[in-house]
Amino acid sequence: MLELPGVTHRHVEARGMRFHVAEAGAPDAPPVFLTHGWPQHWWTWRHVIEALAPAYRLIAWDLRGLGWSDAPPDGDYTKTAMADDLLAVMDAVGVERAGLIGHDWGAFSGMIACVKAPERFTGLVACSIPHLWPRDRFNPRRLVLLGYQLPVSLPWVGEQMMRRGLAVRLLKAGRARGHWTDEDLRAYADVMRGERAATATVGIYRQFLLKELPGLARGAYAHERLTVPTRLLVGTEDVAVKGSSLAGANADDLEVHWIPGVGHFLPDEEPEHVVQHARELL
């Protein structure tokens, strides 16, 4: 297990699975949940934790099948399932209402959780994702820019790609500012090469491409509204998110902030911006 000063680790039972949670800060401080994306785990938040721990109770948890959390027995890796996991983990650690910071799929599933249960969240800082109401609809060019998604969604093929170091290649390619340390790359690579994470990767992208992406194109959330105050942080060099996918949100209080010169891994590349918006919003 990776260690960070002031961080404790445990597993909690929720929805028939054991979820790993890394906790820091004062138990009686305002709670904030940190939800990572792919191909990462709680270590995504190491810099954010160090900055926010003095003023908040921080709970960084690992998504199903990733990090040190169990894989789902039913093989469900949809973001709706991850949103339900978040609500269940909140219950498991005794938190009724909290702030939320998410990155990548962790931010996307977090936004779904905010739509489903707005009374449970004080605010959302979402990094490196579009919202739930894309105006550009399905665009095959996105699959060209994100060409790994199709092969990695194929059984056996995707698992072999993960075992052969796809995570490290994408981490390097997706970062625009600064460089990964060898320690950080090992922290992700060692876990993502494992059978559980490789299987989770196939499930995440297979179910996204076959079920979730077509649903978004048909307006799956067209009749839903985001009432939780939200800040979308996006790097200008992030190929996964473009301006056309950030217009037209059904939201009461959503601001988009572009971070110059930053790629997809915003909490690693520019944690100061995440911390700043968290302090202002949460």
PDB file of C-alpha atoms in Angstrom:
ATOM      1  CA  MET A   1       0.000   0.000   0.000  1.00  0.00           C
ATOM      2  CA  LEU A   2       1.272   3.467  -0.874  1.00  0.00           C
ATOM      3  CA  GLU A   3       1.919   5.702   2.100  1.00  0.00           C
ATOM      4  CA  LEU A   4       1.422   9.440   2.534  1.00  0.00           C
ATOM      5  CA  PRO A   5       2.049  11.280   5.825  1.00  0.00           C
ATOM      6  CA  GLY A   6      -1.165  11.829   7.749  1.00  0.00           C
ATOM      7  CA  VAL A   7      -3.179   9.368   5.648  1.00  0.00           C
ATOM      8  CA  THR A   8      -4.775   6.248   7.105  1.00  0.00           C
ATOM      9  CA  HIS A   9      -6.208   3.321   5.172  1.00  0.00           C
ATOM     10  CA  ARG A  10      -9.090   0.950   5.677  1.00  0.00           C
ATOM     11  CA  HIS A  11     -11.743  -0.994   3.789  1.00  0.00           C
ATOM     12  CA  VAL A  12     -15.474  -0.449   4.184  1.00  0.00           C
ATOM     13  CA  GLU A  13     -18.324  -2.740   3.175  1.00  0.00           C
ATOM     14  CA  ALA A  14     -20.828  -1.293   0.722  1.00  0.00           C
ATOM     15  CA  ARG A  15     -23.162  -2.889  -1.813  1.00  0.00           C
ATOM     16  CA  GLY A  16     -21.661  -6.322  -1.239  1.00  0.00           C
ATOM     17  CA  MET A  17     -18.081  -5.175  -1.917  1.00  0.00           C
ATOM     18  CA  ARG A  18     -15.087  -3.949   0.046  1.00  0.00           C
ATOM     19  CA  PHE A  19     -13.952  -0.463  -0.933  1.00  0.00           C
ATOM     20  CA  HIS A  20     -10.557   0.940  -0.062  1.00  0.00           C
ATOM     21  CA  VAL A  21     -10.630   4.408   1.485  1.00  0.00           C
ATOM     22  CA  ALA A  22      -7.676   6.643   2.318  1.00  0.00           C
ATOM     23  CA  GLU A  23      -8.525   9.273   4.930  1.00  0.00           C
ATOM     24  CA  ALA A  24      -6.810  12.441   6.111  1.00  0.00           C
ATOM     25  CA  GLY A  25      -7.638  15.596   8.031  1.00  0.00           C
ATOM     26  CA  ALA A  26      -9.677  16.218  11.160  1.00  0.00           C
ATOM     27  CA  PRO A  27     -12.653  13.887  11.777  1.00  0.00           C
ATOM     28  CA  ASP A  28     -14.876  16.832  12.749  1.00  0.00           C
ATOM     29  CA  ALA A  29     -13.917  19.029   9.750  1.00  0.00           C
ATOM     30  CA  PRO A  30     -16.189  19.451   6.698  1.00  0.00           C
ATOM     31  CA  PRO A  31     -16.064  16.162   4.743  1.00  0.00           C
ATOM     32  CA  VAL A  32     -14.896  16.047   1.133  1.00  0.00           C
ATOM     33  CA  PHE A  33     -14.832  12.923  -1.021  1.00  0.00           C
ATOM     34  CA  LEU A  34     -12.126  12.485  -3.650  1.00  0.00           C
ATOM     35  CA  THR A  35     -12.954  10.188  -6.565  1.00  0.00           C
ATOM     36  CA  HIS A  36     -10.197   9.249  -9.012  1.00  0.00           C
ATOM     37  CA  GLY A  37     -10.410   8.243 -12.661  1.00  0.00           C
ATOM     38  CA  TRP A  38      -8.734   5.745 -14.972  1.00  0.00           C
ATOM     39  CA  PRO A  39      -5.987   4.489 -15.092  1.00  0.00           C
ATOM     40  CA  GLN A  40      -5.356   5.651 -11.541  1.00  0.00           C
ATOM     41  CA  HIS A  41      -6.442   5.226  -7.923  1.00  0.00           C
ATOM     42  CA  TRP A  42      -6.466   7.267  -4.710  1.00  0.00           C
ATOM     43  CA  TRP A  43      -2.825   8.331  -5.239  1.00  0.00           C
ATOM     44  CA  THR A  44      -4.181  10.800  -7.820  1.00  0.00           C
ATOM     45  CA  TRP A  45      -5.022  13.073  -4.889  1.00  0.00           C
ATOM     46  CA  ARG A  46      -1.695  13.060  -3.028  1.00  0.00           C
ATOM     47  CA  HIS A  47      -0.983  16.767  -3.702  1.00  0.00           C
ATOM     48  CA  VAL A  48      -4.583  17.823  -3.084  1.00  0.00           C
ATOM     49  CA  ILE A  49      -4.665  15.895   0.186  1.00  0.00           C
ATOM     50  CA  GLU A  50      -1.513  17.587   1.453  1.00  0.00           C
ATOM     51  CA  ALA A  51      -2.989  21.024   0.718  1.00  0.00           C
ATOM     52  CA  LEU A  52      -6.545  20.490   1.986  1.00  0.00           C
ATOM     53  CA  ALA A  53      -6.051  18.149   4.949  1.00  0.00           C
ATOM     54  CA  PRO A  54      -5.614  20.899   7.552  1.00  0.00           C
ATOM     55  CA  ALA A  55      -9.126  22.261   6.895  1.00  0.00           C
ATOM     56  CA  TYR A  56     -11.184  19.266   5.729  1.00  0.00           C
ATOM     57  CA  ARG A  57     -11.950  15.650   6.440  1.00  0.00           C
ATOM     58  CA  LEU A  58     -10.788  14.008   3.207  1.00  0.00           C
ATOM     59  CA  ILE A  59     -11.974  10.606   2.026  1.00  0.00           C
ATOM     60  CA  ALA A  60     -10.213   9.352  -1.112  1.00  0.00           C
ATOM     61  CA  TRP A  61     -11.717   6.055  -2.204  1.00  0.00           C
ATOM     62  CA  ASP A  62     -10.937   3.597  -4.985  1.00  0.00           C
ATOM     63  CA  LEU A  63     -13.546   2.882  -7.649  1.00  0.00           C
ATOM     64  CA  ARG A  64     -14.854  -0.659  -8.076  1.00  0.00           C
ATOM     65  CA  GLY A  65     -12.251  -2.965  -9.568  1.00  0.00           C
ATOM     66  CA  LEU A  66      -9.490  -0.348  -9.375  1.00  0.00           C
ATOM     67  CA  GLY A  67      -6.867   0.430  -6.775  1.00  0.00           C
ATOM     68  CA  TRP A  68      -7.514  -1.768  -3.759  1.00  0.00           C
ATOM     69  CA  SER A  69     -11.302  -2.028  -4.060  1.00  0.00           C
ATOM     70  CA  ASP A  70     -13.180  -5.201  -4.936  1.00  0.00           C
ATOM     71  CA  ALA A  71     -14.422  -5.977  -8.408  1.00  0.00           C
ATOM     72  CA  PRO A  72     -18.228  -6.127  -8.724  1.00  0.00           C
ATOM     73  CA  PRO A  73     -19.600  -9.691  -8.710  1.00  0.00           C
ATOM     74  CA  ASP A  74     -22.064  -8.800 -11.484  1.00  0.00           C
ATOM     75  CA  GLY A  75     -19.429  -7.203 -13.718  1.00  0.00           C
ATOM     76  CA  ASP A  76     -21.244  -3.847 -13.789  1.00  0.00           C
ATOM     77  CA  TYR A  77     -18.788  -1.036 -14.517  1.00  0.00           C
ATOM     78  CA  THR A  78     -21.267   1.615 -15.621  1.00  0.00           C
ATOM     79  CA  LYS A  79     -20.825   5.090 -14.215  1.00  0.00           C
ATOM     80  CA  THR A  80     -24.320   4.874 -12.726  1.00  0.00           C
ATOM     81  CA  ALA A  81     -23.132   1.911 -10.665  1.00  0.00           C
ATOM     82  CA  MET A  82     -20.089   3.920  -9.577  1.00  0.00           C
ATOM     83  CA  ALA A  83     -22.364   6.798  -8.575  1.00  0.00           C
ATOM     84  CA  ASP A  84     -24.361   4.413  -6.410  1.00  0.00           C
ATOM     85  CA  ASP A  85     -21.092   3.138  -4.933  1.00  0.00           C
ATOM     86  CA  LEU A  86     -20.178   6.682  -3.896  1.00  0.00           C
ATOM     87  CA  LEU A  87     -23.465   7.165  -2.073  1.00  0.00           C
ATOM     88  CA  ALA A  88     -23.047   3.785  -0.373  1.00  0.00           C
ATOM     89  CA  VAL A  89     -19.454   4.534   0.681  1.00  0.00           C
ATOM     90  CA  MET A  90     -20.649   7.826   2.145  1.00  0.00           C
ATOM     91  CA  ASP A  91     -23.135   5.843   4.215  1.00  0.00           C
ATOM     92  CA  ALA A  92     -20.463   3.334   5.219  1.00  0.00           C
ATOM     93  CA  VAL A  93     -18.170   6.027   6.652  1.00  0.00           C
ATOM     94  CA  GLY A  94     -21.042   7.866   8.322  1.00  0.00           C
ATOM     95  CA  VAL A  95     -21.208  10.981   6.127  1.00  0.00           C
ATOM     96  CA  GLU A  96     -24.633  12.346   5.244  1.00  0.00           C
ATOM     97  CA  ARG A  97     -23.519  15.365   3.183  1.00  0.00           C
ATOM     98  CA  ALA A  98     -20.144  16.277   1.697  1.00  0.00           C
ATOM     99  CA  GLY A  99     -18.209  18.186  -0.892  1.00  0.00           C
ATOM    100  CA  LEU A 100     -16.979  16.220  -3.888  1.00  0.00           C
ATOM    101  CA  ILE A 101     -13.871  16.457  -6.058  1.00  0.00           C
ATOM    102  CA  GLY A 102     -13.559  14.098  -8.993  1.00  0.00           C
ATOM    103  CA  HIS A 103     -11.334  13.415 -11.970  1.00  0.00           C
ATOM    104  CA  ASP A 104     -12.088  11.614 -15.231  1.00  0.00           C
ATOM    105  CA  TRP A 105     -14.614   8.786 -14.646  1.00  0.00           C
ATOM    106  CA  GLY A 106     -14.630   9.675 -10.965  1.00  0.00           C
ATOM    107  CA  ALA A 107     -15.885  13.151 -11.846  1.00  0.00           C
ATOM    108  CA  PHE A 108     -18.371  11.834 -14.397  1.00  0.00           C
ATOM    109  CA  SER A 109     -19.869   9.305 -11.987  1.00  0.00           C
ATOM    110  CA  GLY A 110     -19.758  11.981  -9.285  1.00  0.00           C
ATOM    111  CA  MET A 111     -21.863  14.282 -11.438  1.00  0.00           C
ATOM    112  CA  ILE A 112     -24.380  11.475 -11.864  1.00  0.00           C
ATOM    113  CA  ALA A 113     -24.462  11.061  -8.074  1.00  0.00           C
ATOM    114  CA  CYS A 114     -25.095  14.795  -7.684  1.00  0.00           C
ATOM    115  CA  VAL A 115     -28.019  14.576 -10.114  1.00  0.00           C
ATOM    116  CA  LYS A 116     -29.438  11.517  -8.349  1.00  0.00           C
ATOM    117  CA  ALA A 117     -29.004  12.766  -4.782  1.00  0.00           C
ATOM    118  CA  PRO A 118     -28.328  16.533  -4.764  1.00  0.00           C
ATOM    119  CA  GLU A 119     -29.238  16.842  -1.101  1.00  0.00           C
ATOM    120  CA  ARG A 120     -26.078  14.912  -0.222  1.00  0.00           C
ATOM    121  CA  PHE A 121     -23.539  17.253  -1.821  1.00  0.00           C
ATOM    122  CA  THR A 122     -22.454  20.798  -0.994  1.00  0.00           C
ATOM    123  CA  GLY A 123     -20.564  21.263  -4.249  1.00  0.00           C
ATOM    124  CA  LEU A 124     -18.698  19.473  -7.037  1.00  0.00           C
ATOM    125  CA  VAL A 125     -15.270  20.229  -8.476  1.00  0.00           C
ATOM    126  CA  ALA A 126     -15.073  18.082 -11.622  1.00  0.00           C
ATOM    127  CA  CYS A 127     -11.781  17.734 -13.489  1.00  0.00           C
ATOM    128  CA  SER A 128     -11.185  16.733 -17.097  1.00  0.00           C
ATOM    129  CA  ILE A 129     -14.677  15.650 -18.154  1.00  0.00           C
ATOM    130  CA  PRO A 130     -17.605  16.933 -20.207  1.00  0.00           C
ATOM    131  CA  HIS A 131     -21.001  17.224 -18.542  1.00  0.00           C
ATOM    132  CA  LEU A 132     -23.989  14.907 -18.983  1.00  0.00           C
ATOM    133  CA  TRP A 133     -25.683  16.938 -21.733  1.00  0.00           C
ATOM    134  CA  PRO A 134     -23.383  16.855 -24.792  1.00  0.00           C
ATOM    135  CA  ARG A 135     -24.495  19.104 -27.625  1.00  0.00           C
ATOM    136  CA  ASP A 136     -22.101  17.676 -30.170  1.00  0.00           C
ATOM    137  CA  ARG A 137     -23.725  14.243 -29.837  1.00  0.00           C
ATOM    138  CA  PHE A 138     -21.812  11.249 -31.138  1.00  0.00           C
ATOM    139  CA  ASN A 139     -18.754  12.255 -33.121  1.00  0.00           C
ATOM    140  CA  PRO A 140     -16.578   9.473 -34.594  1.00  0.00           C
ATOM    141  CA  ARG A 141     -13.603  11.842 -34.441  1.00  0.00           C
ATOM    142  CA  ARG A 142     -13.593  11.447 -30.671  1.00  0.00           C
ATOM    143  CA  LEU A 143     -12.868   7.738 -31.132  1.00  0.00           C
ATOM    144  CA  VAL A 144      -9.937   8.638 -33.372  1.00  0.00           C
ATOM    145  CA  LEU A 145      -8.520  11.017 -30.772  1.00  0.00           C
ATOM    146  CA  LEU A 146      -9.155   8.450 -28.054  1.00  0.00           C
ATOM    147  CA  GLY A 147      -8.249   5.471 -30.206  1.00  0.00           C
ATOM    148  CA  TYR A 148      -7.304   3.195 -27.318  1.00  0.00           C
ATOM    149  CA  GLN A 149     -10.910   2.941 -26.122  1.00  0.00           C
ATOM    150  CA  LEU A 150     -12.145   0.534 -28.781  1.00  0.00           C
ATOM    151  CA  PRO A 151      -9.366  -2.088 -28.573  1.00  0.00           C
ATOM    152  CA  VAL A 152      -9.142  -1.860 -24.798  1.00  0.00           C
ATOM    153  CA  SER A 153     -12.867  -2.623 -24.590  1.00  0.00           C
ATOM    154  CA  LEU A 154     -12.381  -6.030 -26.228  1.00  0.00           C
ATOM    155  CA  PRO A 155     -12.120  -9.087 -23.949  1.00  0.00           C
ATOM    156  CA  TRP A 156      -8.625 -10.588 -23.870  1.00  0.00           C
ATOM    157  CA  VAL A 157      -7.275  -7.850 -26.175  1.00  0.00           C
ATOM    158  CA  GLY A 158      -7.842  -5.115 -23.603  1.00  0.00           C
ATOM    159  CA  GLU A 159      -6.481  -7.237 -20.786  1.00  0.00           C
ATOM    160  CA  GLN A 160      -3.312  -7.949 -22.767  1.00  0.00           C
ATOM    161  CA  MET A 161      -2.906  -4.253 -23.546  1.00  0.00           C
ATOM    162  CA  MET A 162      -3.064  -3.450 -19.842  1.00  0.00           C
ATOM    163  CA  ARG A 163      -0.565  -6.145 -18.923  1.00  0.00           C
ATOM    164  CA  ARG A 164       1.818  -4.766 -21.542  1.00  0.00           C
ATOM    165  CA  GLY A 165       1.887  -1.280 -20.077  1.00  0.00           C
ATOM    166  CA  LEU A 166      -0.935   0.671 -21.734  1.00  0.00           C
ATOM    167  CA  ALA A 167      -1.568   2.633 -18.531  1.00  0.00           C
ATOM    168  CA  VAL A 168       1.947   4.076 -18.456  1.00  0.00           C
ATOM    169  CA  ARG A 169       1.855   4.998 -22.147  1.00  0.00           C
ATOM    170  CA  LEU A 170      -1.439   6.843 -21.714  1.00  0.00           C
ATOM    171  CA  LEU A 171      -0.275   8.573 -18.553  1.00  0.00           C
ATOM    172  CA  LYS A 172       2.755   9.911 -20.411  1.00  0.00           C
ATOM    173  CA  ALA A 173       0.792  10.861 -23.530  1.00  0.00           C
ATOM    174  CA  GLY A 174      -2.006  12.587 -21.623  1.00  0.00           C
ATOM    175  CA  ARG A 175       0.193  14.824 -19.512  1.00  0.00           C
ATOM    176  CA  ALA A 176       1.138  18.210 -20.973  1.00  0.00           C
ATOM    177  CA  ARG A 177       2.800  19.960 -18.017  1.00  0.00           C
ATOM    178  CA  GLY A 178       5.688  18.586 -16.013  1.00  0.00           C
ATOM    179  CA  HIS A 179       6.793  14.974 -15.868  1.00  0.00           C
ATOM    180  CA  TRP A 180       5.778  11.891 -13.944  1.00  0.00           C
ATOM    181  CA  THR A 181       8.233  10.640 -11.361  1.00  0.00           C
ATOM    182  CA  ASP A 182       9.273   7.011 -11.579  1.00  0.00           C
ATOM    183  CA  GLU A 183       7.558   6.485  -8.224  1.00  0.00           C
ATOM    184  CA  ASP A 184       4.238   7.788  -9.514  1.00  0.00           C
ATOM    185  CA  LEU A 185       4.376   5.716 -12.699  1.00  0.00           C
ATOM    186  CA  ARG A 186       5.150   2.589 -10.684  1.00  0.00           C
ATOM    187  CA  ALA A 187       2.323   3.423  -8.282  1.00  0.00           C
ATOM    188  CA  TYR A 188      -0.186   3.182 -11.120  1.00  0.00           C
ATOM    189  CA  ALA A 189       1.515   0.620 -13.368  1.00  0.00           C
ATOM    190  CA  ASP A 190       1.950  -2.017 -10.669  1.00  0.00           C
ATOM    191  CA  VAL A 191      -1.770  -1.968  -9.877  1.00  0.00           C
ATOM    192  CA  MET A 192      -3.118  -1.513 -13.405  1.00  0.00           C
ATOM    193  CA  ARG A 193      -1.189  -4.519 -14.739  1.00  0.00           C
ATOM    194  CA  GLY A 194      -3.012  -6.794 -12.302  1.00  0.00           C
ATOM    195  CA  GLU A 195      -5.812  -9.090 -13.411  1.00  0.00           C
ATOM    196  CA  ARG A 196      -8.529  -7.266 -11.463  1.00  0.00           C
ATOM    197  CA  ALA A 197      -7.704  -3.835 -12.884  1.00  0.00           C
ATOM    198  CA  ALA A 198      -7.255  -5.228 -16.402  1.00  0.00           C
ATOM    199  CA  THR A 199     -10.682  -6.848 -16.248  1.00  0.00           C
ATOM    200  CA  ALA A 200     -12.166  -3.643 -14.839  1.00  0.00           C
ATOM    201  CA  THR A 201     -10.655  -1.646 -17.700  1.00  0.00           C
ATOM    202  CA  VAL A 202     -12.322  -3.849 -20.312  1.00  0.00           C
ATOM    203  CA  GLY A 203     -15.633  -3.539 -18.457  1.00  0.00           C
ATOM    204  CA  ILE A 204     -15.404   0.230 -18.046  1.00  0.00           C
ATOM    205  CA  TYR A 205     -14.820   0.919 -21.727  1.00  0.00           C
ATOM    206  CA  ARG A 206     -16.902  -1.887 -23.189  1.00  0.00           C
ATOM    207  CA  GLN A 207     -19.964  -0.760 -21.245  1.00  0.00           C
ATOM    208  CA  PHE A 208     -19.255   2.883 -22.006  1.00  0.00           C
ATOM    209  CA  LEU A 209     -19.025   2.348 -25.768  1.00  0.00           C
ATOM    210  CA  LEU A 210     -21.901  -0.123 -26.047  1.00  0.00           C
ATOM    211  CA  LYS A 211     -24.347   1.317 -23.508  1.00  0.00           C
ATOM    212  CA  GLU A 212     -23.447   4.673 -22.033  1.00  0.00           C
ATOM    213  CA  LEU A 213     -22.172   6.582 -25.070  1.00  0.00           C
ATOM    214  CA  PRO A 214     -25.259   5.748 -27.188  1.00  0.00           C
ATOM    215  CA  GLY A 215     -27.438   6.709 -24.224  1.00  0.00           C
ATOM    216  CA  LEU A 216     -25.742  10.089 -23.905  1.00  0.00           C
ATOM    217  CA  ALA A 217     -26.162  10.655 -27.639  1.00  0.00           C
ATOM    218  CA  ARG A 218     -29.897   9.996 -27.237  1.00  0.00           C
ATOM    219  CA  GLY A 219     -30.129  12.458 -24.356  1.00  0.00           C
ATOM    220  CA  ALA A 220     -30.191  10.050 -21.412  1.00  0.00           C
ATOM    221  CA  TYR A 221     -30.097  12.972 -18.945  1.00  0.00           C
ATOM    222  CA  ALA A 222     -32.135  15.436 -20.994  1.00  0.00           C
ATOM    223  CA  HIS A 223     -34.842  15.589 -18.325  1.00  0.00           C
ATOM    224  CA  GLU A 224     -32.422  15.760 -15.390  1.00  0.00           C
ATOM    225  CA  ARG A 225     -30.952  18.916 -13.870  1.00  0.00           C
ATOM    226  CA  LEU A 226     -27.765  19.507 -11.908  1.00  0.00           C
ATOM    227  CA  THR A 227     -28.612  21.688  -8.926  1.00  0.00           C
ATOM    228  CA  VAL A 228     -25.377  21.158  -6.981  1.00  0.00           C
ATOM    229  CA  PRO A 229     -22.932  24.087  -7.478  1.00  0.00           C
ATOM    230  CA  THR A 230     -20.298  22.785  -9.885  1.00  0.00           C
ATOM    231  CA  ARG A 231     -16.953  23.901 -11.256  1.00  0.00           C
ATOM    232  CA  LEU A 232     -15.640  22.116 -14.349  1.00  0.00           C
ATOM    233  CA  LEU A 233     -11.856  22.361 -14.654  1.00  0.00           C
ATOM    234  CA  VAL A 234     -10.380  21.417 -18.020  1.00  0.00           C
ATOM    235  CA  GLY A 235      -6.846  21.658 -19.375  1.00  0.00           C
ATOM    236  CA  THR A 236      -6.487  23.399 -22.716  1.00  0.00           C
ATOM    237  CA  GLU A 237      -4.291  20.500 -23.919  1.00  0.00           C
ATOM    238  CA  ASP A 238      -6.740  17.776 -22.860  1.00  0.00           C
ATOM    239  CA  VAL A 239      -7.694  15.837 -26.017  1.00  0.00           C
ATOM    240  CA  ALA A 240     -10.488  14.055 -24.159  1.00  0.00           C
ATOM    241  CA  VAL A 241     -12.577  17.204 -23.612  1.00  0.00           C
ATOM    242  CA  LYS A 242     -13.373  19.900 -26.145  1.00  0.00           C
ATOM    243  CA  GLY A 243     -15.330  23.131 -25.839  1.00  0.00           C
ATOM    244  CA  SER A 244     -18.285  21.839 -27.849  1.00  0.00           C
ATOM    245  CA  SER A 245     -18.934  19.224 -25.168  1.00  0.00           C
ATOM    246  CA  LEU A 246     -19.121  21.835 -22.390  1.00  0.00           C
ATOM    247  CA  ALA A 247     -21.963  23.998 -23.711  1.00  0.00           C
ATOM    248  CA  GLY A 248     -25.641  23.609 -22.920  1.00  0.00           C
ATOM    249  CA  ALA A 249     -25.582  22.008 -19.480  1.00  0.00           C
ATOM    250  CA  ASN A 250     -28.868  21.607 -17.594  1.00  0.00           C
ATOM    251  CA  ALA A 251     -27.418  23.178 -14.475  1.00  0.00           C
ATOM    252  CA  ASP A 252     -28.257  25.922 -11.996  1.00  0.00           C
ATOM    253  CA  ASP A 253     -24.689  26.911 -11.100  1.00  0.00           C
ATOM    254  CA  LEU A 254     -22.003  25.499 -13.382  1.00  0.00           C
ATOM    255  CA  GLU A 255     -18.824  27.324 -14.339  1.00  0.00           C
ATOM    256  CA  VAL A 256     -16.205  26.066 -16.793  1.00  0.00           C
ATOM    257  CA  HIS A 257     -12.594  27.026 -16.118  1.00  0.00           C
ATOM    258  CA  TRP A 258      -9.922  26.353 -18.733  1.00  0.00           C
ATOM    259  CA  ILE A 259      -6.431  25.770 -17.315  1.00  0.00           C
ATOM    260  CA  PRO A 260      -3.774  26.878 -19.850  1.00  0.00           C
ATOM    261  CA  GLY A 261      -1.120  24.396 -20.912  1.00  0.00           C
ATOM    262  CA  VAL A 262      -2.493  21.486 -18.894  1.00  0.00           C
ATOM    263  CA  GLY A 263      -3.374  18.040 -20.221  1.00  0.00           C
ATOM    264  CA  HIS A 264      -5.799  15.398 -19.010  1.00  0.00           C
ATOM    265  CA  PHE A 265      -4.266  14.631 -15.614  1.00  0.00           C
ATOM    266  CA  LEU A 266      -5.118  17.934 -13.994  1.00  0.00           C
ATOM    267  CA  PRO A 267      -4.835  16.908 -10.308  1.00  0.00           C
ATOM    268  CA  ASP A 268      -1.278  15.717 -11.009  1.00  0.00           C
ATOM    269  CA  GLU A 269      -0.234  18.511 -13.366  1.00  0.00           C
ATOM    270  CA  GLU A 270      -1.811  21.530 -11.693  1.00  0.00           C
ATOM    271  CA  PRO A 271      -3.163  20.584  -8.246  1.00  0.00           C
ATOM    272  CA  GLU A 272      -3.092  24.228  -7.151  1.00  0.00           C
ATOM    273  CA  HIS A 273      -6.090  25.004  -9.349  1.00  0.00           C
ATOM    274  CA  VAL A 274      -8.036  22.076  -7.918  1.00  0.00           C
ATOM    275  CA  VAL A 275      -7.235  23.213  -4.389  1.00  0.00           C
ATOM    276  CA  GLN A 276      -8.158  26.822  -5.138  1.00  0.00           C
ATOM    277  CA  HIS A 277     -11.578  25.962  -6.543  1.00  0.00           C
ATOM    278  CA  ALA A 278     -12.238  23.459  -3.777  1.00  0.00           C
ATOM    279  CA  ARG A 279     -11.553  26.078  -1.116  1.00  0.00           C
ATOM    280  CA  GLU A 280     -13.787  28.600  -2.861  1.00  0.00           C
ATOM    281  CA  LEU A 281     -16.691  26.242  -3.548  1.00  0.00           C
ATOM    282  CA  LEU A 282     -16.685  23.728  -0.718  1.00  0.00           C
TER     283      LEU A 282
END
